[in-house]
Tab-separated table of C-alpha atoms and ligand atoms in Angstrom:
chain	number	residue	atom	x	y	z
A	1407	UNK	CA	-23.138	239.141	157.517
A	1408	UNK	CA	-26.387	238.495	155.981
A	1409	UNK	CA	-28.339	242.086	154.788
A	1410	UNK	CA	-32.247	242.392	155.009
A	1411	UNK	CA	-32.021	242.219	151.308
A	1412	UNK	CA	-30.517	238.985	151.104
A	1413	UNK	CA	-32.895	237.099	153.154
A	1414	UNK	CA	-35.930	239.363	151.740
A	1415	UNK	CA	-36.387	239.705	147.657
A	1416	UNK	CA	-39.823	241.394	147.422
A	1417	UNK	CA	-41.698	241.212	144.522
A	1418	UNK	CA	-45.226	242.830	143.644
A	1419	UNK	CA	-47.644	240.809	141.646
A	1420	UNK	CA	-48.640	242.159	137.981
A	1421	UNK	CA	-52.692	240.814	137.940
A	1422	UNK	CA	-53.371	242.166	141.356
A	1423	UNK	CA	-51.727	245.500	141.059
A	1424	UNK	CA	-52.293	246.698	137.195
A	1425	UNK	CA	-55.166	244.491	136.366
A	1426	UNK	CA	-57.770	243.919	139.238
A	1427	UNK	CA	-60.960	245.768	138.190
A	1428	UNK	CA	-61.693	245.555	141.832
A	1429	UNK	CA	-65.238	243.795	141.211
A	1430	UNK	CA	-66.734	242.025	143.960
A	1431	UNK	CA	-70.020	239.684	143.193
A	1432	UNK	CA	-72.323	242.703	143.786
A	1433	UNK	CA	-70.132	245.453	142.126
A	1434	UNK	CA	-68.596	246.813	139.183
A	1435	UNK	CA	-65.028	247.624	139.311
A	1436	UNK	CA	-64.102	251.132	140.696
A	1437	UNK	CA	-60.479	251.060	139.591
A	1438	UNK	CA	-59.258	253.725	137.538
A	1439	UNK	CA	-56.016	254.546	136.422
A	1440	UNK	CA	-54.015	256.526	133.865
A	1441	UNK	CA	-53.734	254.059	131.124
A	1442	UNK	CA	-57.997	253.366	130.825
A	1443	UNK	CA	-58.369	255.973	128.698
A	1444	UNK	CA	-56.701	253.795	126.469
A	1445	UNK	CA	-59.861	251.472	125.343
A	1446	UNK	CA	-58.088	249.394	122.280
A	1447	UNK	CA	-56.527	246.263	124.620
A	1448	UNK	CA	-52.895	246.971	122.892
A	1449	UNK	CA	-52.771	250.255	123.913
A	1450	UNK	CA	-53.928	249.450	127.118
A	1451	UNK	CA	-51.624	247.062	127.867
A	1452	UNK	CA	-48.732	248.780	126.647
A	1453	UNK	CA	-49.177	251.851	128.475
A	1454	UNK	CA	-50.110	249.753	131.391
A	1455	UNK	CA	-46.215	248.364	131.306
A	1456	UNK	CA	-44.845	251.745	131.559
A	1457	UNK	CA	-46.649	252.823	134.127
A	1458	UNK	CA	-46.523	249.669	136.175
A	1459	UNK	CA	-42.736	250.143	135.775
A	1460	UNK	CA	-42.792	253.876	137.314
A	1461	UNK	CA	-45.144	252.238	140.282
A	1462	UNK	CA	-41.859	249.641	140.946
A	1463	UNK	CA	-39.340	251.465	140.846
A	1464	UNK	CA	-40.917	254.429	143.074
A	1465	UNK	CA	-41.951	251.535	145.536
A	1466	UNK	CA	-38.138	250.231	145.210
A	1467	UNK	CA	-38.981	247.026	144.677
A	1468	UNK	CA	-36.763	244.905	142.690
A	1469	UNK	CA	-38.829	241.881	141.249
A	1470	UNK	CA	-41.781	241.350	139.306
A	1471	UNK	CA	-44.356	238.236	138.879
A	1472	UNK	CA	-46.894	238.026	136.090
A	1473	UNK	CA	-48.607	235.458	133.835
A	1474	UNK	CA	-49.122	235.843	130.430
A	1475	UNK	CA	-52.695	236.934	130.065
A	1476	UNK	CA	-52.074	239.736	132.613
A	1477	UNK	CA	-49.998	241.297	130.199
A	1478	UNK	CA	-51.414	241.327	127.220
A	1479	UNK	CA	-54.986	240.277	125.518
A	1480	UNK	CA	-55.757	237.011	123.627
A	1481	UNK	CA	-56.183	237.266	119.967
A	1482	UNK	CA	-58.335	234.911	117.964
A	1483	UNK	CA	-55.947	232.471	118.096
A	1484	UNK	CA	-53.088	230.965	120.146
A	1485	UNK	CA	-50.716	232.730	117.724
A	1486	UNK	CA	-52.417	235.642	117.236
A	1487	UNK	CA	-52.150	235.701	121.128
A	1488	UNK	CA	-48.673	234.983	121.052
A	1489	UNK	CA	-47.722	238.099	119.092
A	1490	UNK	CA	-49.942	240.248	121.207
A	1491	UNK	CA	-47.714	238.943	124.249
A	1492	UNK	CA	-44.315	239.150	121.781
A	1493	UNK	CA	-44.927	243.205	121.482
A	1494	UNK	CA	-45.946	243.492	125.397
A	1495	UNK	CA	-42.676	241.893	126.265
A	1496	UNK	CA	-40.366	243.608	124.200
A	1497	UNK	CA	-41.726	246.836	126.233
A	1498	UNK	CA	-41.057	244.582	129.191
A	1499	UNK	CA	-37.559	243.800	128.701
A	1500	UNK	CA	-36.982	247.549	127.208
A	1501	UNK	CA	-37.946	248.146	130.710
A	1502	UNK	CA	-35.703	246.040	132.533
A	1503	UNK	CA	-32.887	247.249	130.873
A	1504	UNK	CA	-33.727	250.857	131.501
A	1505	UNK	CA	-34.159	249.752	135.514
A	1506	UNK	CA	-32.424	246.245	136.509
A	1507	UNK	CA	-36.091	245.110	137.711
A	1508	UNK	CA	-36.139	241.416	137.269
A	1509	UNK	CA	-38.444	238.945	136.916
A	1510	UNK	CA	-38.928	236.828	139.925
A	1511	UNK	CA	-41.200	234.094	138.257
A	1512	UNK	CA	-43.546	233.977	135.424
A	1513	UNK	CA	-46.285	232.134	134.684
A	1514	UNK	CA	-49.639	230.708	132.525
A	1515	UNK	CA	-53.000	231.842	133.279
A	1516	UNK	CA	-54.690	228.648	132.582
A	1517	UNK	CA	-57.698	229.278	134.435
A	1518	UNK	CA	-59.931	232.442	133.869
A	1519	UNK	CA	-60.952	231.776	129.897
A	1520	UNK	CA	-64.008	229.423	129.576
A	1521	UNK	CA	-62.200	226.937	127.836
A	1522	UNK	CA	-60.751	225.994	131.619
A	1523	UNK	CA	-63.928	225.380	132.747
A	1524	UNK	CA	-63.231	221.835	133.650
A	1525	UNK	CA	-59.520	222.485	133.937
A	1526	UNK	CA	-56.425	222.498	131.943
A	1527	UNK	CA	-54.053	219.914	132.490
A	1528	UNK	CA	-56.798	217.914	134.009
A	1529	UNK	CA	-59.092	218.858	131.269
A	1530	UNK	CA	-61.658	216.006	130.425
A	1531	UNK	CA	-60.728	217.369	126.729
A	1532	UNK	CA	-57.773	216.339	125.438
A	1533	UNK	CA	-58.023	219.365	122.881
A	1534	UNK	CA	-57.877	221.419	125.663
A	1535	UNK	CA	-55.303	219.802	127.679
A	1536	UNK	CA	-53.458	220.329	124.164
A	1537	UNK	CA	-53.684	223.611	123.871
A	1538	UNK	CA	-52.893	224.458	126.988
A	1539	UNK	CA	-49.442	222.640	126.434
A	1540	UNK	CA	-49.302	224.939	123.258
A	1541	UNK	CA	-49.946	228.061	125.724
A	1542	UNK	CA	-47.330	226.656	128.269
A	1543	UNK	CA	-44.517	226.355	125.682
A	1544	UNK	CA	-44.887	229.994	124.988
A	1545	UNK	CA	-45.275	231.351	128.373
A	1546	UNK	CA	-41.760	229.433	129.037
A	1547	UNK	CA	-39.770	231.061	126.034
A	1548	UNK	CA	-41.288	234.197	127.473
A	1549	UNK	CA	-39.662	233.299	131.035
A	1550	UNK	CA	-36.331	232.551	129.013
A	1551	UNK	CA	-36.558	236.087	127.885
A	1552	UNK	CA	-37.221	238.020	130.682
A	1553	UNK	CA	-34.440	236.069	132.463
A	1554	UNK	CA	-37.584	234.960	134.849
A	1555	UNK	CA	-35.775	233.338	138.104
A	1556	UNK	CA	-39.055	230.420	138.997
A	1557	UNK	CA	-41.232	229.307	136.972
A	1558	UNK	CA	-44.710	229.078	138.495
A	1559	UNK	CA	-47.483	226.411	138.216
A	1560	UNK	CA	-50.548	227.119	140.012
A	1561	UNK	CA	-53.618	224.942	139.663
A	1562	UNK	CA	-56.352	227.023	138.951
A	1563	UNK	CA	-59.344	224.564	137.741
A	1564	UNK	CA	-57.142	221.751	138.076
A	1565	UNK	CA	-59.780	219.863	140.373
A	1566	UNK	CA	-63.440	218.624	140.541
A	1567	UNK	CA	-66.529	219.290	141.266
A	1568	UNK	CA	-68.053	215.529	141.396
A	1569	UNK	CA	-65.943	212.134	141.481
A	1570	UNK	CA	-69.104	211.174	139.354
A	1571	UNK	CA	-68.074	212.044	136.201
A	1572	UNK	CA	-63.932	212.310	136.863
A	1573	UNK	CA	-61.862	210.005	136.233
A	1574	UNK	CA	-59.240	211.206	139.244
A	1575	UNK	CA	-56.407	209.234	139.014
A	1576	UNK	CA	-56.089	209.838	134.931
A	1577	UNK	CA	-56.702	213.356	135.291
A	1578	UNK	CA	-53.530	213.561	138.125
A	1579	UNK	CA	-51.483	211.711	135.426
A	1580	UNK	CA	-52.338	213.853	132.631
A	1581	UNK	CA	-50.906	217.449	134.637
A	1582	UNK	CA	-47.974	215.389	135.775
A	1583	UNK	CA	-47.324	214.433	132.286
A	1584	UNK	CA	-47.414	218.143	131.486
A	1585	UNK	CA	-45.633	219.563	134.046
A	1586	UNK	CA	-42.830	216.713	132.849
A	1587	UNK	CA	-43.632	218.162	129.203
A	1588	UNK	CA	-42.533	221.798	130.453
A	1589	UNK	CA	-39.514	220.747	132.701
A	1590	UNK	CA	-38.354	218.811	129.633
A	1591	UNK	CA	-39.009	222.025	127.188
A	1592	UNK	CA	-37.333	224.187	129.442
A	1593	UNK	CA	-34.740	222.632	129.115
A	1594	UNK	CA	-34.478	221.664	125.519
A	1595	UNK	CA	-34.471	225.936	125.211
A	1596	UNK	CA	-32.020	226.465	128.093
A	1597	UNK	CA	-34.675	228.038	130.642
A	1598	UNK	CA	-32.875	227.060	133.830
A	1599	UNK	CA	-36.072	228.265	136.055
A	1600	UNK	CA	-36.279	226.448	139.261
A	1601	UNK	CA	-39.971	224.897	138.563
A	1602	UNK	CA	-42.392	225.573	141.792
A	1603	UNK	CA	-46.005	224.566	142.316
A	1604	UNK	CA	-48.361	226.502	143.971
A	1605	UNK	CA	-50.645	224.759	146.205
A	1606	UNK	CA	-54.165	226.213	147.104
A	1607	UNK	CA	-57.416	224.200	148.691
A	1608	UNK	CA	-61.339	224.375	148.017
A	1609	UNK	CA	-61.531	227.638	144.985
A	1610	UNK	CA	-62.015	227.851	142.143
A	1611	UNK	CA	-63.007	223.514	141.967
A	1612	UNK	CA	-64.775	222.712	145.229
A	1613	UNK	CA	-61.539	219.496	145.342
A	1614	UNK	CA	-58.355	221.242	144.182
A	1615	UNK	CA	-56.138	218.813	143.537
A	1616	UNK	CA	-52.763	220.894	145.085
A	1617	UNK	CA	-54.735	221.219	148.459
A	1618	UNK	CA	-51.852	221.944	150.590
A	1619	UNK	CA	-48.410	221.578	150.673
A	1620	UNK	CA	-48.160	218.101	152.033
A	1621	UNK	CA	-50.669	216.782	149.270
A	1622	UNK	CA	-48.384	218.332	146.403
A	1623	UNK	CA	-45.215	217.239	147.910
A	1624	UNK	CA	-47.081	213.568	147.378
A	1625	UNK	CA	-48.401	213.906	143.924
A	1626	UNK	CA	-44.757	215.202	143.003
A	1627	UNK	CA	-43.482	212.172	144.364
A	1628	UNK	CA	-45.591	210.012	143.256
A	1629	UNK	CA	-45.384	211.263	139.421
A	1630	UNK	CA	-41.324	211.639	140.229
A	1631	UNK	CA	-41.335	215.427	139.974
A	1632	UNK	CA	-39.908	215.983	143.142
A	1633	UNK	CA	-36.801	216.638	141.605
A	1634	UNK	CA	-37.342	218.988	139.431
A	1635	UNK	CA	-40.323	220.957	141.199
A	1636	UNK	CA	-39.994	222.637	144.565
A	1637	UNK	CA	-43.388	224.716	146.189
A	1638	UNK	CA	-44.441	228.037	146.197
A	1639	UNK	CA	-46.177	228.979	148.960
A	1640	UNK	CA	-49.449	231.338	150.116
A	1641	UNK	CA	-50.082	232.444	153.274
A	1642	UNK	CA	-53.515	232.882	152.214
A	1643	UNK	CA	-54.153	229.582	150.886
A	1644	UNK	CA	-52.612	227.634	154.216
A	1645	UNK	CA	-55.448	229.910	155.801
A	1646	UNK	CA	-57.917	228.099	153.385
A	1647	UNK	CA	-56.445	224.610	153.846
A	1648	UNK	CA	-57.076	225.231	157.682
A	1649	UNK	CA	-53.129	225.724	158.160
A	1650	UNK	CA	-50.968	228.493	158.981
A	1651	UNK	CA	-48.501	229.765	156.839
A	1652	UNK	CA	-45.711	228.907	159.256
A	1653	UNK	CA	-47.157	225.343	158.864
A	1654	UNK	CA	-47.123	224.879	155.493
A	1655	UNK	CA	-43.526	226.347	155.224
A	1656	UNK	CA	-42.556	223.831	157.948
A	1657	UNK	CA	-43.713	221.096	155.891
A	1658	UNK	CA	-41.926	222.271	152.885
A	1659	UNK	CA	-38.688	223.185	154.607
A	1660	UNK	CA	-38.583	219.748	156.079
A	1661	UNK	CA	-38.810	218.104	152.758
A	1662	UNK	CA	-36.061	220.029	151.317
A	1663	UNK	CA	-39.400	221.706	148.862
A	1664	UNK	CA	-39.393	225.058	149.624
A	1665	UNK	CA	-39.191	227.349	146.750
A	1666	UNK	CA	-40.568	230.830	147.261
A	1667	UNK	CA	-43.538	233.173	148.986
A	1668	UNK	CA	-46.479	234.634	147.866
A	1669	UNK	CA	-47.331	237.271	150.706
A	1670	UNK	CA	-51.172	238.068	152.019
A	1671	UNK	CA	-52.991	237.191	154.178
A	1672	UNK	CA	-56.909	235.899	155.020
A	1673	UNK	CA	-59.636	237.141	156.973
A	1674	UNK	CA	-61.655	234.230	159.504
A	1675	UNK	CA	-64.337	235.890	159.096
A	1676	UNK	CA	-64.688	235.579	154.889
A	1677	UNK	CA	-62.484	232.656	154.347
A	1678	UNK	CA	-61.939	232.553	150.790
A	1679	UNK	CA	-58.754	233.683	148.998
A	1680	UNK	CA	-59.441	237.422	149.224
A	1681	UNK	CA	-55.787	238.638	149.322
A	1682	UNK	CA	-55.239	241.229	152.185
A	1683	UNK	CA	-52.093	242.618	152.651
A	1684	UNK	CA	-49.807	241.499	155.458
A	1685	UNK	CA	-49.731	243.123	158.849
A	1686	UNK	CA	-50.018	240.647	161.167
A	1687	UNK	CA	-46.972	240.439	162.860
A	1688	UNK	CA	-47.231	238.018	164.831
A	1689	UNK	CA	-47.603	235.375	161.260
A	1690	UNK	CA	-44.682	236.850	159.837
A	1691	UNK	CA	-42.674	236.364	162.534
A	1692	UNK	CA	-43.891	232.598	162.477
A	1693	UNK	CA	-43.312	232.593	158.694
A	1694	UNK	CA	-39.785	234.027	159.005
A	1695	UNK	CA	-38.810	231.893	161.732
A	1696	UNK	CA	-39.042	229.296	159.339
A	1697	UNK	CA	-37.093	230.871	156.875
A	1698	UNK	CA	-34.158	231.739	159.428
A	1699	UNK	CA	-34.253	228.052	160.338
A	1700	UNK	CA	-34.116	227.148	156.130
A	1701	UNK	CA	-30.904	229.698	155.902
A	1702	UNK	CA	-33.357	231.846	153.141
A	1703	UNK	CA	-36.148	231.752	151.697
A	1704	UNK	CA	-35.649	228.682	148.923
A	1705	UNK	CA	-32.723	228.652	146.211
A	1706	UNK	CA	-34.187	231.029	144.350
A	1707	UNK	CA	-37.190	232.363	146.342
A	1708	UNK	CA	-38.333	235.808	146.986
A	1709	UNK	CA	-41.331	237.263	148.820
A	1710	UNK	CA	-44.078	237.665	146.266
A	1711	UNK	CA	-46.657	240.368	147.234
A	1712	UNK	CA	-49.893	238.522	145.725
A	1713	UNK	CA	-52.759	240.863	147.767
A	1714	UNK	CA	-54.968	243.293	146.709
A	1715	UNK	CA	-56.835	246.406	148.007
A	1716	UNK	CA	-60.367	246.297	148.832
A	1717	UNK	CA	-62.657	247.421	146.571
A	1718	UNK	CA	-63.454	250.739	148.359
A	1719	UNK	CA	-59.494	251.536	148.061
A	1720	UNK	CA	-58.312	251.879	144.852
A	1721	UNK	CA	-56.100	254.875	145.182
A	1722	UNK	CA	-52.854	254.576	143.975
A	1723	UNK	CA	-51.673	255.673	147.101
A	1724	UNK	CA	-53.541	253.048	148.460
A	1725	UNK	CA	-52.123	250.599	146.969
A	1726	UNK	CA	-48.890	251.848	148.108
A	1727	UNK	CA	-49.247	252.517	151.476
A	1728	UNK	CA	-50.689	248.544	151.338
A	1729	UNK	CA	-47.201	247.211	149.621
A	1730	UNK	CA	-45.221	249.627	152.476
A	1731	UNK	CA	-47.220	248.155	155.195
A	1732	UNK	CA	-46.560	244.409	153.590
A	1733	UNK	CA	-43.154	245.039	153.116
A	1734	UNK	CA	-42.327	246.585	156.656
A	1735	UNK	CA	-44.167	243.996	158.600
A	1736	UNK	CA	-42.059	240.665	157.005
A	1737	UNK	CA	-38.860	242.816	157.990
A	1738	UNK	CA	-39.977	243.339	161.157
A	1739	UNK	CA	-40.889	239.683	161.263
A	1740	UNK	CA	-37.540	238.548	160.221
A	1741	UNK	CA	-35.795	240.838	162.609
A	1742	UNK	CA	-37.794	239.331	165.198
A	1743	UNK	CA	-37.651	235.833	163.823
A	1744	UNK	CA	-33.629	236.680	164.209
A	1745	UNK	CA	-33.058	237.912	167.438
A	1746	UNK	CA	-35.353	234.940	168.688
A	1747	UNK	CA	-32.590	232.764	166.805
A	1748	UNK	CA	-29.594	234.629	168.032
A	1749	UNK	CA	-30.809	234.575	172.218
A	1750	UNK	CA	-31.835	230.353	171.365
A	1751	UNK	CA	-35.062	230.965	173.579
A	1752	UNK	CA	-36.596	227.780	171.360
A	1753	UNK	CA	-33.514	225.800	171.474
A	1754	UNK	CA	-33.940	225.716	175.845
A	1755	UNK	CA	-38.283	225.374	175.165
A	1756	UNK	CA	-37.251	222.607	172.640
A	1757	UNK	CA	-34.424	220.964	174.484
A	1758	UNK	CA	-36.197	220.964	177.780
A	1759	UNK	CA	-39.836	219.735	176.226
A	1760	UNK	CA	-37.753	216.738	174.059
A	1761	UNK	CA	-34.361	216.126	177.143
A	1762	UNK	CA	-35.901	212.293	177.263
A	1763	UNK	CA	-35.688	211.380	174.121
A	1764	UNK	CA	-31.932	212.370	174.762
A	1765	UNK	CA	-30.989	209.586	177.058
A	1766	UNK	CA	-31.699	206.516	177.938
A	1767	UNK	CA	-35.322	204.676	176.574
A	1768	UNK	CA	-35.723	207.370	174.242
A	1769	UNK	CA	-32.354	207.350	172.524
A	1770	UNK	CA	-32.416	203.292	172.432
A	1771	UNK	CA	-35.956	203.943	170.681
A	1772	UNK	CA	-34.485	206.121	167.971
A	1773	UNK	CA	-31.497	204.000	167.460
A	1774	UNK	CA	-34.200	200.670	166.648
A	1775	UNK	CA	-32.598	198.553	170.021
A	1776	UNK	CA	-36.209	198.299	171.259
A	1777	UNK	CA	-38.987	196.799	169.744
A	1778	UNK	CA	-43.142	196.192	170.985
A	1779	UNK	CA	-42.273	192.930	172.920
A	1780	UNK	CA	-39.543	195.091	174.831
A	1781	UNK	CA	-41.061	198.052	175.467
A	1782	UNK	CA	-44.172	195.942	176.706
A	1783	UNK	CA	-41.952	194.656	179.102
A	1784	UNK	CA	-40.838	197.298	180.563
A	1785	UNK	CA	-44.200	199.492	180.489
A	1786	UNK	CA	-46.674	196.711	181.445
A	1787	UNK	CA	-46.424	197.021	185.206
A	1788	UNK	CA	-45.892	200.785	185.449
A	1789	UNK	CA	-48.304	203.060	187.665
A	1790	UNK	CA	-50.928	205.591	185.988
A	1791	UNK	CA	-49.333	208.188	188.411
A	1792	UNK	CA	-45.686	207.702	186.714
A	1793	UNK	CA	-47.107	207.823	183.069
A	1794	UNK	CA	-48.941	211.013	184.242
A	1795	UNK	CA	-45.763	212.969	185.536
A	1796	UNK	CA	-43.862	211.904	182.378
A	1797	UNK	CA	-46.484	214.178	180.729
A	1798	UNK	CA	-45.707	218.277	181.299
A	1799	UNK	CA	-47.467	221.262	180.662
A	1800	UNK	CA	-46.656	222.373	177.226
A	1801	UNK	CA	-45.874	226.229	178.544
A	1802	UNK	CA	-47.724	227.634	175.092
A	1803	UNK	CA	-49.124	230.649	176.611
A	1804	UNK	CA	-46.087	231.807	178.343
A	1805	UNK	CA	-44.098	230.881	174.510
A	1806	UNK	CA	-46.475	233.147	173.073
A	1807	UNK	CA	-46.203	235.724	175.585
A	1808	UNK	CA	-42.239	235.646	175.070
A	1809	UNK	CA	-43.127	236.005	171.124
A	1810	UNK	CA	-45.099	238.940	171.854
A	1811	UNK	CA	-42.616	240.628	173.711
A	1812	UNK	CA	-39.788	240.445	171.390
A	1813	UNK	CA	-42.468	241.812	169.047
A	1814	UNK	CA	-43.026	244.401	170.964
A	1815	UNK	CA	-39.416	245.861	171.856
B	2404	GLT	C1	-54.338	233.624	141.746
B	2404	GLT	C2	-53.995	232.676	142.838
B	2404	GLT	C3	-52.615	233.022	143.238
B	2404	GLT	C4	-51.568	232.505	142.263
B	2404	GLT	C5	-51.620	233.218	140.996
B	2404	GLT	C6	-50.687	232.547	140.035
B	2404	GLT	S1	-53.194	233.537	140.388
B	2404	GLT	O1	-54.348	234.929	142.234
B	2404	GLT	O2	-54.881	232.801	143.941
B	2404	GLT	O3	-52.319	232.688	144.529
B	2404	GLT	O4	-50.292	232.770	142.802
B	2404	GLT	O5	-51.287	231.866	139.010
B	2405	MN	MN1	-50.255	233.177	144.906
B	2406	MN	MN1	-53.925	233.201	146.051
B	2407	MN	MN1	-54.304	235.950	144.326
């Protein structure tokens, strides 16, 4: 059957691989790398390509994820800006055709200039909210081009800081009117992306509107996107929301939304969206469980390394020994996640923990032959004592335990 390849299509993430400075709020970047001794931004970026290139293919990944600032530098203008991203991705897709990487989704970075301050497609500006549709259009020929699988919308500023002065419900119409406005130009060009939002909670705007993966699945049913738009999901950013991964991939699975990974993971102890790599095996297991239950990862998905090194570890070899580590621990997670499939230990825990909604009461509940005056009927004289042995231990720690041990072997 199925190869580790097939279920797993890892891609690395352009912004936090070529371009973190590796700042933190009390330090200057301490990245350095080959192509900073280019100081003119073109240069820069075009060396950048070539080398991040070399980086992929001696990793051996196959896919690559990267909005359109990270590659090359605004201009003065949106088409000034334009042509500076026009010479950046011929290199790209000279590139591609030199290796067979592909692009796994691209995107818009409509976030990190000032004029986002108050958001993009939620922008209390309608010049703004403009010109960010002007960006958009671009950044989705440039997906046509470099054959980009997903298309990526994440909601950086797209949120509020006080209900005070936002008008809530307009602003939620105005970014489903654009993400209608892309879906419809993709089209019109023939960029057959499947279209994915990102959800993410509480940064950069202290109410993001995407909070979590059941709150987007809402708004994109409620603005009739659901179609069209499927989710792409952080492992980091269900750690923000208060979720695990596993839980927001549940969510998405079960409402036939989910559309690809991004890969890192948090730290309790920080909380915000600080990237780590992956090694906790015992959350990729979870997350691949869910992906063995889905039959892959999403139509189109892949497993998006978004994660970055610390600022003390800015080695090359760093960063690769991070991606290795990444890598390796969703494949053990999946082979894990697999075998748990293949010996049905979950099916008995399930079928055991659900066996009376199988029969009798429970199965006339589920097919509607009971209704509140019958069920009061037959519950209104029954003992505490019988109510209380219809209730079981839930056996978690001894399911965990079993988890640990197939991790383990
Ligand atoms: C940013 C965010 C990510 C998104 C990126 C795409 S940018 O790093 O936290 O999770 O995937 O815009
Ligand atoms: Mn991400
Ligand atoms: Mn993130
Ligand atoms: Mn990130």
């Amino acid at each position: 059957g199925k190869k580790m390849k097939d279920w797993l299509r890892f891609s690395v993430a352009y912004w936090h691989t070529f371009d973190q400075r590796l700042v933190d709020p009390f330090g200057d970047g301490t990245a350095t790398r080959p192509y900073d001794k280019y100081t003119d931004p073109m240069d820069n970026a075009l060396a950048k390509v070539d080398y991040a290139f070399e980086f992929y293919q001696k990793l051996g990944v196959d896919y690559l994820c990267f909005h359109d600032r990270d590659l090359a530098p605004e201009g003065d203008t949106l088409r000034e800006s334009n042509a500076n991203l026009d010479k950046v991705i011929d290199k790209i897709v000279e590139n591609q055709k030199a290796t067979g990487m592909k692009v796994l989704w691209n995107t818009s970075n409509l976030f990190t200039n000032p004029r986002f301050l108050s958001g993009a497609g939620t922008a209390p500006s309608s010049k703004i909210y403009a010109y960010a549709c002007a960006q958009l259009k671009h950044s989705l020929e440039v997906g046509k081009r470099v054959g980009a699988e997903n298309y990526v919308f994440w909601g950086g500023r797209e949120g509020y800081e006080s209900l005070w002065n936002t008008e809530m419900k307009r602003e939620q119409a105005h970014i489903a009117k654009m993400f209608h406005l892309a879906k419809d130009y993709a089209d019109e060009i023939g960029f057959d992306a499947q279209m994915l939002l990102e959800p993410k909670p509480k940064e950069p705007t202290t109410h993001q509107y995407d909070f979590d993966a059941a709150t987007t699945i809402a708004f994109m049913k409620e603005y009739g996107l659901d179609k069209d738009f499927k989710l792409n999901l952080e492992g980091n950013h269900a750690n923000l929301a208060g979720h695990t991964y596993q839980h927001e991939i549940r969510v998405a699975r079960e409402a036939g939304m989910l559309g690809s990974l991004d890969a890192n993971q948090g730290d309790k102890l920080i909380g915000w969206d600080i990237d780590e790599f992956p090694s906790n095996l015992y959350e990729t297991t979870a997350a691949m469980w869910e992906v063995v239950e889905n039959g892959q990862i999403g139509p189109r998905g892949g497993l998006n390394f978004d994660a970055k090194p610390r600022r003390t570890s800015w080695q090359a070899e760093d960063l690769f020994y991070s991606h290795i580590v990444g890598m390796d621990s969703f494949a053990a997670g999946l082979r894990v996640a697999a075998a748990m499939k293949e010996d049905g230990f979950l099916d008995d825990v399930l079928k055991t923990r659900y066996a009376s909604w199988d029969e009798g009461l429970g199965k006339d509940i589920e097919d509607g032959k009971e209704d509140f005056k019958s069920l009061e009927e037959k519950l209104l004289d029954t003992p505490q004592a019988e109510l209380r042995a219809a209730t079981q231990s839930d056996h978690l720690e001894q399911i965990k335990d079993t988890i640990n041990h197939y991790i383990i072997q």
